[in-house]
Short mmCIF file of C-alpha atoms in Angstrom, two decimals:
data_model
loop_
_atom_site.label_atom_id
_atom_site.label_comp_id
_atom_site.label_asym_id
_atom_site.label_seq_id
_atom_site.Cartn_x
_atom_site.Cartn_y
_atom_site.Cartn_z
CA UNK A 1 34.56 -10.49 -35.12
CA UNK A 2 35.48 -11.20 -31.71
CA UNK A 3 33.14 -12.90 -29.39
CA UNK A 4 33.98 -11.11 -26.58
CA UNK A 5 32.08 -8.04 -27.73
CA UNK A 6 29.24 -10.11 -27.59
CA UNK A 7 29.80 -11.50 -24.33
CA UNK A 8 30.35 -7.92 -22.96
CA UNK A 9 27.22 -6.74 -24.51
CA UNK A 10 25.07 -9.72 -23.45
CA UNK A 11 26.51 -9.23 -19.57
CA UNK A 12 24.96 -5.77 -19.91
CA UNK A 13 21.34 -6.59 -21.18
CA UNK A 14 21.36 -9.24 -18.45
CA UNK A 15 22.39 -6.38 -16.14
CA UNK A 16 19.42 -3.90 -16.81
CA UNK A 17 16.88 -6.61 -16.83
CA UNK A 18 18.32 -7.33 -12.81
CA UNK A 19 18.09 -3.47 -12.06
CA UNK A 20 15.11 -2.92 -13.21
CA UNK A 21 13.82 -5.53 -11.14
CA UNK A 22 15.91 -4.44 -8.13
CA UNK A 23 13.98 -1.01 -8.88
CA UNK A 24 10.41 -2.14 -8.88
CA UNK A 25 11.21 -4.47 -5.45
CA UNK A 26 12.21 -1.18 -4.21
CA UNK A 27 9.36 0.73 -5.36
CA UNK A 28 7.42 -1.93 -3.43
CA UNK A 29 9.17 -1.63 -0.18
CA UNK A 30 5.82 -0.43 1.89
CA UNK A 31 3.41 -3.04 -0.18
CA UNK A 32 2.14 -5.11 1.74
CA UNK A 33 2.76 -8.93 1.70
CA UNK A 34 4.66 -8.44 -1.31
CA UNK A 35 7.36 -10.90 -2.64
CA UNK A 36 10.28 -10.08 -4.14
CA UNK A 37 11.53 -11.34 -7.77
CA UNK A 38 14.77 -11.88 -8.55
CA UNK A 39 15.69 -12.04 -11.82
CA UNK A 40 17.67 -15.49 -12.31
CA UNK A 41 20.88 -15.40 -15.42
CA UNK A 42 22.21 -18.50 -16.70
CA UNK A 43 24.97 -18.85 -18.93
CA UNK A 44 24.79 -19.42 -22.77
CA UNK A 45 25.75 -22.87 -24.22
CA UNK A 46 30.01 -22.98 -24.34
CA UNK A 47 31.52 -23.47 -27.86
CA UNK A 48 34.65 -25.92 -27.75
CA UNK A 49 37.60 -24.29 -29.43
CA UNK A 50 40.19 -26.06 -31.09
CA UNK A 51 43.43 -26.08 -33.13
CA UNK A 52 42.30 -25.72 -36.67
CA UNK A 53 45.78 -27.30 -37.89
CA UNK A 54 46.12 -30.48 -35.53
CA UNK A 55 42.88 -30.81 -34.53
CA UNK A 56 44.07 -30.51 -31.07
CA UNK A 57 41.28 -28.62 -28.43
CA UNK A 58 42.56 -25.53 -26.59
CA UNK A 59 39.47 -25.34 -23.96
CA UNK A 60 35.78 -24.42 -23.83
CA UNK A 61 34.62 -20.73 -24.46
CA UNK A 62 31.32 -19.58 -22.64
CA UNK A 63 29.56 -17.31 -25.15
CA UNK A 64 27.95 -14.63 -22.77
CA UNK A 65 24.93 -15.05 -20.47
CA UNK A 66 21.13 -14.16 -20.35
CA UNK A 67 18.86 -13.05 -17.57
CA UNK A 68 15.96 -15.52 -18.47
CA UNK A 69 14.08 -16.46 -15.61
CA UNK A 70 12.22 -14.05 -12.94
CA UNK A 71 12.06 -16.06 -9.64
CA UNK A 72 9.08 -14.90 -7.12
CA UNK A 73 10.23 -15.05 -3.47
CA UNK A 74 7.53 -17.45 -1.27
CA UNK A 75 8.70 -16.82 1.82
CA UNK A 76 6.89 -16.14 4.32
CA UNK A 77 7.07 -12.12 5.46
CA UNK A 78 6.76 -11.39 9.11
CA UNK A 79 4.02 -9.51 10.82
CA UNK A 80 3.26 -5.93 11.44
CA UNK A 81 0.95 -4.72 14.09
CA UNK A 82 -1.97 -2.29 12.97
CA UNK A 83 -4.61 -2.43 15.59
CA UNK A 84 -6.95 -2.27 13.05
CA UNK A 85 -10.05 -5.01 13.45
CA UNK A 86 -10.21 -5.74 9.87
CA UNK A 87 -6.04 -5.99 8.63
CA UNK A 88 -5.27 -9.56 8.61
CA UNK A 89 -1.90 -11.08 8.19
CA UNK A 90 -0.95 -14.81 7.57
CA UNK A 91 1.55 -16.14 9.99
CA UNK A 92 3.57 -18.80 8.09
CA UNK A 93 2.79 -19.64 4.47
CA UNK A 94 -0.48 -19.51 2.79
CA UNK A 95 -2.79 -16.62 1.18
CA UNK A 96 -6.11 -15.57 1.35
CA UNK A 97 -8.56 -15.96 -1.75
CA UNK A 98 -10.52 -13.37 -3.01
CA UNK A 99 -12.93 -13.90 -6.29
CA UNK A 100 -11.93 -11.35 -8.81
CA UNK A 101 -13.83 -10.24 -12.33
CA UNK A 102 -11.29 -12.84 -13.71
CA UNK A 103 -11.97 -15.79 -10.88
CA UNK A 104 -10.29 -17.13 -7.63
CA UNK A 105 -7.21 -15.10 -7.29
CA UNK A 106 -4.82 -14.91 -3.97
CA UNK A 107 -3.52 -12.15 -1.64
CA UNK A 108 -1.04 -11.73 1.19
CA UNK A 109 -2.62 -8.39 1.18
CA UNK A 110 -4.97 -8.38 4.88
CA UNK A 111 -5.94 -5.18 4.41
CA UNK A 112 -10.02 -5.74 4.44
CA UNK A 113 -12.77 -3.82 5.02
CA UNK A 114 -16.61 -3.87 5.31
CA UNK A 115 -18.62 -3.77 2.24
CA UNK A 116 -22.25 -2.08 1.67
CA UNK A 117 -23.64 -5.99 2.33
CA UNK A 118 -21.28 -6.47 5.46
CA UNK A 119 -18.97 -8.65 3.49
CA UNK A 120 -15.64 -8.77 3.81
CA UNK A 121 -13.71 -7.08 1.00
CA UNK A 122 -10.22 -6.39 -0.13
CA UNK A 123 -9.27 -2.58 -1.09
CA UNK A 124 -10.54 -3.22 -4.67
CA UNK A 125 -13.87 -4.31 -3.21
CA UNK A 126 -13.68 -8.10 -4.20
CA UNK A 127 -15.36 -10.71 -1.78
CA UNK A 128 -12.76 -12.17 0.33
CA UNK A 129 -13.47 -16.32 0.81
CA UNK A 130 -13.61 -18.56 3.35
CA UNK A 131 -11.61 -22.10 3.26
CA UNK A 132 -14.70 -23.50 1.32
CA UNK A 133 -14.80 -20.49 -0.91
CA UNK A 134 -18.09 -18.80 0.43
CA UNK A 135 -18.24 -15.05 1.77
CA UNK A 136 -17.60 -13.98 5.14
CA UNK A 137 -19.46 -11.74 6.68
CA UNK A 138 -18.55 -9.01 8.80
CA UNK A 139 -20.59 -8.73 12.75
CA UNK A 140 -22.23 -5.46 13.81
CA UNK A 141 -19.53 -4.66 16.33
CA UNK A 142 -17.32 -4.52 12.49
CA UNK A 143 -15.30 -7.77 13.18
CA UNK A 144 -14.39 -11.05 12.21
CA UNK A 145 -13.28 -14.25 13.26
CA UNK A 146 -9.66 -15.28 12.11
CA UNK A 147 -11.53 -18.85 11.74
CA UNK A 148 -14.08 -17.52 9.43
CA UNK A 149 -10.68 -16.64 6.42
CA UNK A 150 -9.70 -19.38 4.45
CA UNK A 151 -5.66 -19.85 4.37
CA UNK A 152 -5.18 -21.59 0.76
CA UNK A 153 -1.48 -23.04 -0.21
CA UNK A 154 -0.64 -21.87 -3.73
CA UNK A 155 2.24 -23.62 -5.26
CA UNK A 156 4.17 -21.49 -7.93
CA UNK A 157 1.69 -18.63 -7.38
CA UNK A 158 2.65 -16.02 -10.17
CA UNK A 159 2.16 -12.11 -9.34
CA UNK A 160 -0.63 -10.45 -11.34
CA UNK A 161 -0.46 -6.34 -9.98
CA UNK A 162 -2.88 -4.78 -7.33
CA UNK A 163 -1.11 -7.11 -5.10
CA UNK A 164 -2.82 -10.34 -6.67
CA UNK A 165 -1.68 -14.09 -7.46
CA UNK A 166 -2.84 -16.39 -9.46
CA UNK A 167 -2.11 -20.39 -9.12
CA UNK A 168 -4.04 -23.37 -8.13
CA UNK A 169 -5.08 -23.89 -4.51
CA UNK A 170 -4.35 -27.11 -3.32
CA UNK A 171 -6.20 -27.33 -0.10
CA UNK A 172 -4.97 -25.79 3.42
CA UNK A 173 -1.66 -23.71 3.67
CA UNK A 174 0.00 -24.28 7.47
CA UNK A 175 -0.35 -20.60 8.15
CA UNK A 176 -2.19 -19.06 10.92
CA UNK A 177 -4.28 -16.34 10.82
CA UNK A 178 -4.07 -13.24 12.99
CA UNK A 179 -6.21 -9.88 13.15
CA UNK A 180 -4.79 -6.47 13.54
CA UNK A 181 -1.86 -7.52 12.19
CA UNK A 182 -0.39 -7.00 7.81
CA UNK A 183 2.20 -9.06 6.30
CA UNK A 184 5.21 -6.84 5.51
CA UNK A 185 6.73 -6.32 2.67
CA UNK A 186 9.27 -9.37 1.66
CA UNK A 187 11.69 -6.62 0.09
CA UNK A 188 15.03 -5.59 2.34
CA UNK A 189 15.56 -2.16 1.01
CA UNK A 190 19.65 -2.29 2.64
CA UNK A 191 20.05 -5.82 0.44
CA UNK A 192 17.95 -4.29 -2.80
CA UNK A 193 20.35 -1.09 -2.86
CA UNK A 194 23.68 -3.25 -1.91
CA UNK A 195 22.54 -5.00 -5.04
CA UNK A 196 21.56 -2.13 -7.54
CA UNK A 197 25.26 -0.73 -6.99
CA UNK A 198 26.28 -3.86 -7.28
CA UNK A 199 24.65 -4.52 -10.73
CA UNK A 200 25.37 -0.67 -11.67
CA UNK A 201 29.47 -1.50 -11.73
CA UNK A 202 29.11 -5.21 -12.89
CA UNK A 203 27.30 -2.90 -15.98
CA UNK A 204 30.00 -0.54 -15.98
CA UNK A 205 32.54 -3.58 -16.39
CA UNK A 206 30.92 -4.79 -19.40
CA UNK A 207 30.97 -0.89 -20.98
CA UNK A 208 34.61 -1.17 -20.10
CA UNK A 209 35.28 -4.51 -21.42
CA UNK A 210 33.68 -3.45 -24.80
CA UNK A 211 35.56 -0.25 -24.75
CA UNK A 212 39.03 -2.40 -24.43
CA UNK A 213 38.15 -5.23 -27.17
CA UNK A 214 37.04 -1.83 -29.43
CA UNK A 215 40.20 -0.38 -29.09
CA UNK A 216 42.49 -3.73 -29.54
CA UNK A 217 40.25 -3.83 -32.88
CA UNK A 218 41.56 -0.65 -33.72
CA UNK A 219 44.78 -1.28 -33.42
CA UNK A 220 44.52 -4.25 -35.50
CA UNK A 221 42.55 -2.45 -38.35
CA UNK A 222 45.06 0.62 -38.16
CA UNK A 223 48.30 -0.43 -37.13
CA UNK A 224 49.63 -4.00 -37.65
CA UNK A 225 48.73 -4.12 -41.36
CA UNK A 226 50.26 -0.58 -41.72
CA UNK A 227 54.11 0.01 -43.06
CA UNK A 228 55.66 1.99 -40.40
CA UNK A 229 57.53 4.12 -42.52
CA UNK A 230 60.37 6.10 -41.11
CA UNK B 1 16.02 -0.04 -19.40
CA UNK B 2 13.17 3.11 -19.21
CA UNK B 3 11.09 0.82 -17.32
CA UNK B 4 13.27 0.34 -14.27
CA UNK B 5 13.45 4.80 -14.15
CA UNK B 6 9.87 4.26 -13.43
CA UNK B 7 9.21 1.61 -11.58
CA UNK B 8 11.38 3.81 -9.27
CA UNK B 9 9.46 6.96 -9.94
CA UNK B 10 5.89 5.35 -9.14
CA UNK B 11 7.61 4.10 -5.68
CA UNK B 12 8.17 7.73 -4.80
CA UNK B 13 4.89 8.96 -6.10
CA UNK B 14 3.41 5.97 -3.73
CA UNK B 15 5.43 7.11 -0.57
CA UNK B 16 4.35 10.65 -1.83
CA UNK B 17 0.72 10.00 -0.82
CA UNK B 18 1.43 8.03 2.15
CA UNK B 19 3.70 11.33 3.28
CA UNK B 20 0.27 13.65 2.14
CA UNK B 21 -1.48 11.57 3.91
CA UNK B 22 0.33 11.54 7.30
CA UNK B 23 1.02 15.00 7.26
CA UNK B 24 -2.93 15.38 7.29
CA UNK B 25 -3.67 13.17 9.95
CA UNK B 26 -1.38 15.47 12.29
CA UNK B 27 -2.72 18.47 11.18
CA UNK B 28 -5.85 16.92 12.74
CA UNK B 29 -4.14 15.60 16.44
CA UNK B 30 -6.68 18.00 17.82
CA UNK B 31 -9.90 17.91 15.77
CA UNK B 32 -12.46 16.48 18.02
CA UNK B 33 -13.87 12.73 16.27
CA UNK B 34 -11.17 13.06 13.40
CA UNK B 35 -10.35 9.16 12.03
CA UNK B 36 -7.52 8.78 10.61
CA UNK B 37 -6.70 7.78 7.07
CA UNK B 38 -5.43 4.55 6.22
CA UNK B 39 -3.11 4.10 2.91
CA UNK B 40 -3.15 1.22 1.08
CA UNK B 41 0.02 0.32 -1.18
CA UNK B 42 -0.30 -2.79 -4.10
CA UNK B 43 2.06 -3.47 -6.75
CA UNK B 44 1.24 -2.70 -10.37
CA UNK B 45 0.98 -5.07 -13.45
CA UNK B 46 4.22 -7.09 -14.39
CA UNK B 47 4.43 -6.86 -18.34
CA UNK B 48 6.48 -9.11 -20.00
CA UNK B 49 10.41 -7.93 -20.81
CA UNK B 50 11.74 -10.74 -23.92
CA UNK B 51 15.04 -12.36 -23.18
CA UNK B 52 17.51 -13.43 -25.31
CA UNK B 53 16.15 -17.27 -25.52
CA UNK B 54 12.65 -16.15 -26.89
CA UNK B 55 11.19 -16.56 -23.39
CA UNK B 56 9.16 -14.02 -21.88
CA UNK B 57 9.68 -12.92 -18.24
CA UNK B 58 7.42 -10.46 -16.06
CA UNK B 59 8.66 -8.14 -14.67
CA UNK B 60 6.92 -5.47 -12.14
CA UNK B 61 6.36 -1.89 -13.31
CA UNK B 62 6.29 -0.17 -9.67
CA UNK B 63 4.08 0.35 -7.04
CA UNK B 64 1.14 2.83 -6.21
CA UNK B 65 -0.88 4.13 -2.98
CA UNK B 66 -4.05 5.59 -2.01
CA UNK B 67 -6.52 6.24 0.74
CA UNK B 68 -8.67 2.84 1.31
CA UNK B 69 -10.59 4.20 4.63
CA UNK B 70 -10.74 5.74 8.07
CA UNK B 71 -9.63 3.96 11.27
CA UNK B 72 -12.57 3.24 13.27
CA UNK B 73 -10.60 3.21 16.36
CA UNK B 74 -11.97 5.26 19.16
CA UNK B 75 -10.36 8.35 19.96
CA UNK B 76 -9.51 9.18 24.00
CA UNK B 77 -12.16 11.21 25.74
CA UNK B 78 -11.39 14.43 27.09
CA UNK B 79 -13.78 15.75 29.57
CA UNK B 80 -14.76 19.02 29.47
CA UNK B 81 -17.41 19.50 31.24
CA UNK B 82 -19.57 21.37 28.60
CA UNK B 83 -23.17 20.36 28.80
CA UNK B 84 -23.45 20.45 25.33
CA UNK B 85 -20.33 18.56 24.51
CA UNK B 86 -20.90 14.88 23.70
CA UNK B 87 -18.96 11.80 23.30
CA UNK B 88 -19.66 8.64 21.78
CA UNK B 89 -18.68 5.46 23.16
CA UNK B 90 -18.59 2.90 20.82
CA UNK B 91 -19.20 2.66 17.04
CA UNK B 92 -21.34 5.33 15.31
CA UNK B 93 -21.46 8.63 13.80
CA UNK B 94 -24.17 11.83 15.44
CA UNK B 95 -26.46 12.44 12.28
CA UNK B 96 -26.43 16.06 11.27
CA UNK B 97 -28.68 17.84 8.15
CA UNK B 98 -26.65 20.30 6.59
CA UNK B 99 -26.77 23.14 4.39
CA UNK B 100 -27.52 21.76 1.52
CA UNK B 101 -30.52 19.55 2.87
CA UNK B 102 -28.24 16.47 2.68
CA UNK B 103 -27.44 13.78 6.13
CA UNK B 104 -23.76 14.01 7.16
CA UNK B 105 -22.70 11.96 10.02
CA UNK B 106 -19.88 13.15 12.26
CA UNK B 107 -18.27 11.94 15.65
CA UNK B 108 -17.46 15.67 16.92
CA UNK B 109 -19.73 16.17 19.71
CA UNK B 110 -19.12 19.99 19.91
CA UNK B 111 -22.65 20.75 19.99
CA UNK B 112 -24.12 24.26 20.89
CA UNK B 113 -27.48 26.16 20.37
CA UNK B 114 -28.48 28.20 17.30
CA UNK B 115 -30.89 31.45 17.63
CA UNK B 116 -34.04 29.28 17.15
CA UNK B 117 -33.07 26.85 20.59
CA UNK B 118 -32.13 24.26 18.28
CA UNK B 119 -28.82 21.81 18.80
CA UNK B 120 -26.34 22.32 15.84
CA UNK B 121 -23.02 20.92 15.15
CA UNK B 122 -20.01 23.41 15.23
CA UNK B 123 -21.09 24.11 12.04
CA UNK B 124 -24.56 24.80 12.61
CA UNK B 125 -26.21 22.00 10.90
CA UNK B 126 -28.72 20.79 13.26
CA UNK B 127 -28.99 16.91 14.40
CA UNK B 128 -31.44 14.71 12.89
CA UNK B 129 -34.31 14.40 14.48
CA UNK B 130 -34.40 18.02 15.97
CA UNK B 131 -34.14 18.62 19.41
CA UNK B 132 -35.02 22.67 20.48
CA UNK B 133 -34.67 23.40 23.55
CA UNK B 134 -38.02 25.46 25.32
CA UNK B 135 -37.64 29.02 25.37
CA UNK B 136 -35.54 30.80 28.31
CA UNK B 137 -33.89 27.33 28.67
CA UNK B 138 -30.35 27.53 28.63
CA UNK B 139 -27.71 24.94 27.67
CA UNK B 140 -26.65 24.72 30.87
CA UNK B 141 -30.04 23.38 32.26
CA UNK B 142 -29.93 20.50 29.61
CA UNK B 143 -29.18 16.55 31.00
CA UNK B 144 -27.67 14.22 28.82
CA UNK B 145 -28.29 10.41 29.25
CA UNK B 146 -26.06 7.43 27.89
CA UNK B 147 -28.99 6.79 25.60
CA UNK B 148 -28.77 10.11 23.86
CA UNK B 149 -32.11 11.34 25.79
CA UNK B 150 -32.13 15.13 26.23
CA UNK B 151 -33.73 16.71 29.03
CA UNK B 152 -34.05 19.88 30.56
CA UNK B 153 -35.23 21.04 33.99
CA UNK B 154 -36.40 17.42 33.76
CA UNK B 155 -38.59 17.70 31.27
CA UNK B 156 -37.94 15.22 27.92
CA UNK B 157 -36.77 16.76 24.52
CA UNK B 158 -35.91 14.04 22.18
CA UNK B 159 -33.38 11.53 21.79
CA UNK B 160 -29.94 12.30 20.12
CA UNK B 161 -29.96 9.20 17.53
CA UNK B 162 -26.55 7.27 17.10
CA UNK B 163 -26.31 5.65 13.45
CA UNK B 164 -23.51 3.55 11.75
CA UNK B 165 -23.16 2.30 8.09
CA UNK B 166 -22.36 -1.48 6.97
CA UNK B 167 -18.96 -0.42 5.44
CA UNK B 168 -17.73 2.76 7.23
CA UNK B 169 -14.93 2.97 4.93
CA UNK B 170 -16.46 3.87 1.91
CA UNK B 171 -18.05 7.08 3.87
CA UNK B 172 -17.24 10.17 1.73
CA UNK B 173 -15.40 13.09 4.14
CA UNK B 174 -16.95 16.09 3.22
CA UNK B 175 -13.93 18.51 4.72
CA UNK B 176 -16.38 19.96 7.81
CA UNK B 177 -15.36 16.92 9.83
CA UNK B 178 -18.79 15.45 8.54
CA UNK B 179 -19.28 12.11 5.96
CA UNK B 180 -21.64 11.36 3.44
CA UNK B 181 -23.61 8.36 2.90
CA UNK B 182 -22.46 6.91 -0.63
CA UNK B 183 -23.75 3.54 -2.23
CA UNK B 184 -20.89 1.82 -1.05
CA UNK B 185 -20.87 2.39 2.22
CA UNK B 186 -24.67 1.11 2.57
CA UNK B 187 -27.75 3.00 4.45
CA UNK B 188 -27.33 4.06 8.01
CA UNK B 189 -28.59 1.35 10.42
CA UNK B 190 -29.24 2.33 14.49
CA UNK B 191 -25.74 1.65 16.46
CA UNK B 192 -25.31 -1.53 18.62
CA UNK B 193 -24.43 -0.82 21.92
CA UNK B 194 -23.28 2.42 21.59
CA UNK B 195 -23.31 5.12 24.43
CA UNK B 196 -23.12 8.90 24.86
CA UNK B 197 -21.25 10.90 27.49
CA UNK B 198 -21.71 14.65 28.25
CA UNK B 199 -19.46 16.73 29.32
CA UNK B 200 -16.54 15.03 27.30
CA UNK B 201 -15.34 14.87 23.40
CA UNK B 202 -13.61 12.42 21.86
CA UNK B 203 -10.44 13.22 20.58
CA UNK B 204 -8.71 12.71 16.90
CA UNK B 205 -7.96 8.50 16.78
CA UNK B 206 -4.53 9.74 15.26
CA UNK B 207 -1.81 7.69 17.38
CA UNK B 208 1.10 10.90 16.74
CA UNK B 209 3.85 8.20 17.55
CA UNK B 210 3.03 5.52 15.39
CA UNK B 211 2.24 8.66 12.71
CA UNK B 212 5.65 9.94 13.00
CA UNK B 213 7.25 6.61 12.56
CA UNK B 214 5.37 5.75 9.39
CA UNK B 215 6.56 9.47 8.39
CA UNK B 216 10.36 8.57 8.47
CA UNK B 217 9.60 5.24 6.83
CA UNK B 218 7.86 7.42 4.15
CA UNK B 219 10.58 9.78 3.77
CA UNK B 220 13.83 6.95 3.89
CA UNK B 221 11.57 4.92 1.40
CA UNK B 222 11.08 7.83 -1.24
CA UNK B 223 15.19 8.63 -0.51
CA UNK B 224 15.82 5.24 -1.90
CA UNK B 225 13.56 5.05 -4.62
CA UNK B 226 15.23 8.41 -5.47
CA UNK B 227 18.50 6.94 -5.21
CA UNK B 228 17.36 4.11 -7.98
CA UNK B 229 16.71 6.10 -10.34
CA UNK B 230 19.65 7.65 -9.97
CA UNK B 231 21.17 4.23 -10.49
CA UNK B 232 19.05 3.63 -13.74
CA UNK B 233 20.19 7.47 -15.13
CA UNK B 234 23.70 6.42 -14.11
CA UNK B 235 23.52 2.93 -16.68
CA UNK B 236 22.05 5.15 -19.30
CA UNK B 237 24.92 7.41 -18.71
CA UNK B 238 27.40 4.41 -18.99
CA UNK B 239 25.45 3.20 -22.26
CA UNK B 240 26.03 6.58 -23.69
CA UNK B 241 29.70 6.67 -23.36
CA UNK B 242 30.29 3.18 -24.87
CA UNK B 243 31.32 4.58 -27.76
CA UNK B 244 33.23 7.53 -27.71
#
């Protein structure tokens, strides 16, 4: 069989897994401190071809290539102005921590709120902490410090929904804290499109490609072995 | 390859409520003590899509929306110069008892007189604790102080009460520009520091600029989202025709 089929095909799969991340960054365009993924493709080990009479080698052959990594953007996303007392965004890099169900979890997400207690919450109603991991509560007049939320540096912080992260905290992120202000989102919706046409006729290639190598296979199977006969 | 169509699809659907949403808070540019609504967007779970080398890799499923409060911010005043009109200055909602025995709280200080002398709401729920004005009194006669005393022809008919809840968010709109308590929200509590003004309303807190900005963002956003899953129908289309 020839490899290239396989090469085609593999450039495809690698293709849809990109778009359909491209698609959900889009989708995400308006959430809040959200970070983009990218989907990272590597190629597949190359096989060294050779001359099976003398031995002699032609040149490497790359076998195709895989989307096998999903890369989480970190940087920082700027600032939008709300006027609201309770949005918060981080200025620089860091998150806030906020104890879930399921433990410590982090947020670029500012968008607090008062709870029954006069705690500060997040929009799911979980306790958001303080650098020392204790609740912060809320004053009468329905504000709060920017002192009083913890900043916490998250290496390798993975993406768990509901605009969560999970990771270990390893002290005090450099970021500043400011009220009435929300992170944006990370996603550039002119890039993300650019990039899902982009994928869209790198896809279309590999349909093409397979379509040629098909049809050069045809040939072979129907017309060199075949006795032209007038 | 479905799962791309709709991530896309939940993007719209998320812009979709943010767009409801906006288009409310205009409809409300005049309602006296409307807050607007805030809309919160988060990203949904990322389930795991298997590669070729055995690894798995999460990938995000879309995006979704929905209301997570009221802005608190104060409205401008308008003054009218209706005796009976009444704004508050400062955090707090007017506590009203209304037809179905329950406490709503509301910031439109519209008040006028039912048949009985009492002070009502636009509705006609009347403010908790009653205040009735004396017989042959007429609104007109009636002196407001910043401290919600009522008095008329100078002499003392209760105090209007200003309350607020812990978490003002979780205050359940009842559609008749009143809230209800709800166990999230917490028990009402006397305002700090708040003051009352007659002769002037508060108007809606909705800021129309910033409203009609976040209503093109809404709409471009949902175009694009649209236009991925275009995209995504187009690769299926391409898949289909590779072999003919």
């Amino acid at each position: 069989m020839d490899p290239g089929l396989y090469i085609a095909a593999s450039g495809m799969l690698a293709e849809q897994v990109r778009q359909n991340a491209l698609s959900n960054n889009l989708s995400n365009a308006s959430t809040p401190g959200y970070q983009p993924q990218s989907v990272a493709q590597q190629s597949f080990g190359a096989i060294l071809m050779s001359n099976s009479a003398t031995g002699q080698p032609i040149g490497s052959l790359d076998t195709g290539v895989t989307a096998n990594t999903v890369v989480t953007a970190s940087a920082p996303t700027p600032l939008q102005q709300t006027g609201q007392p309770l949005d918060f965004g981080v200025s620089g890099t860091g998150y806030f921590g906020v104890r879930t169900s399921s433990g410590v979890q982090y947020t670029r997400d500012g968008q607090f709120q008062a709870n029954a207690s006069n705690q500060l919450v997040d929009a799911n109603g979980d306790l958001v902490l303080g650098q020392t991991g204790q609740p912060i509560t809320v004053s009468a007049k329905g504000t709060v410090s920017t002192s009083a939320l913890g900043v916490f540096n998250v290496p390798n912080a993975a993406e768990q929904g509901s605009n969560l992260f999970t990771g270990a905290a390893s002290g005090r992120a450099t970021g500043t804290v400011e009220s009435g202000q929300l992170n944006e989102s990370g996603v550039d919706a002119i890039q993300t499109t650019t990039d899902m046409i982009a994928s869209l006729r790198a896809y279309q290639a590999g349909q093409s490609a397979i379509q040629s190598i098909d049809q050069t296979m045809q040939e072979n199977a129907t017309s060199v072995g075949s006795l032209g006969g007038t | 390859m479905l799962q791309g169509l709709y991530a896309a699809a939940s993007g719209m659907e998320a812009q979709q409520n943010q767009f409801n949403a906006i288009s409310n808070d205009l409809a409300n540019l005049n309602t006296p003590g409307y807050q607007s609504t805030e809309v919160g967007f988060s990203d949904l779970l990322y389930s795991g899509a298997g590669s070729a080398s055995g690894t798995t890799m999460a990938t995000g499923t879309g995006a979704a929306s929905s209301i997570i409060g009221r802005s608190q911010t104060e409205g401008a005043l308008d003054t009218t110069g209706q005796p009976l009109d009444v704004a508050i200055s400062g955090e707090g909602f007017l506590q009203v008892r209304r037809n179905d025995g329950s406490i709503g709280l509301t910031r439109d200080g519209t008040l006028q007189t039912n048949s009985q002398g009492e002070i009502t709401d636009t509705q006609g729920n009347p403010l908790v604790p009653s205040i009735k004005l004396p017989t042959g009194d007429s609104p007109a006669d009636v002196t407001i102080d910043p401290n919600g005393n009522v008095s008329s022809k100078g002499q003392k008919l209760g105090t209007i009460a200003i309350v607020n809840v812990p978490a003002p968010d979780q205050l359940q709109p009842n559609g008749d520009n009143t809230y209800s308590v709800t166990a999230g929200s917490g028990a009402t509590r006397a305002a700090t520091g708040s003051t009352l003004q007659q002769g002037a309303l508060e108007g809606s807190n909705v800021d129309a600029n910033a409203a009609m900005t976040d209503m093109i963002n809404a709409q471009r956003t949902y175009q694009m989202a649209s236009q991925a899953i275009q995209y995504q129908s187009q690769m299926l289309q391409i898949a289909d025709t590779l072999k003919k």
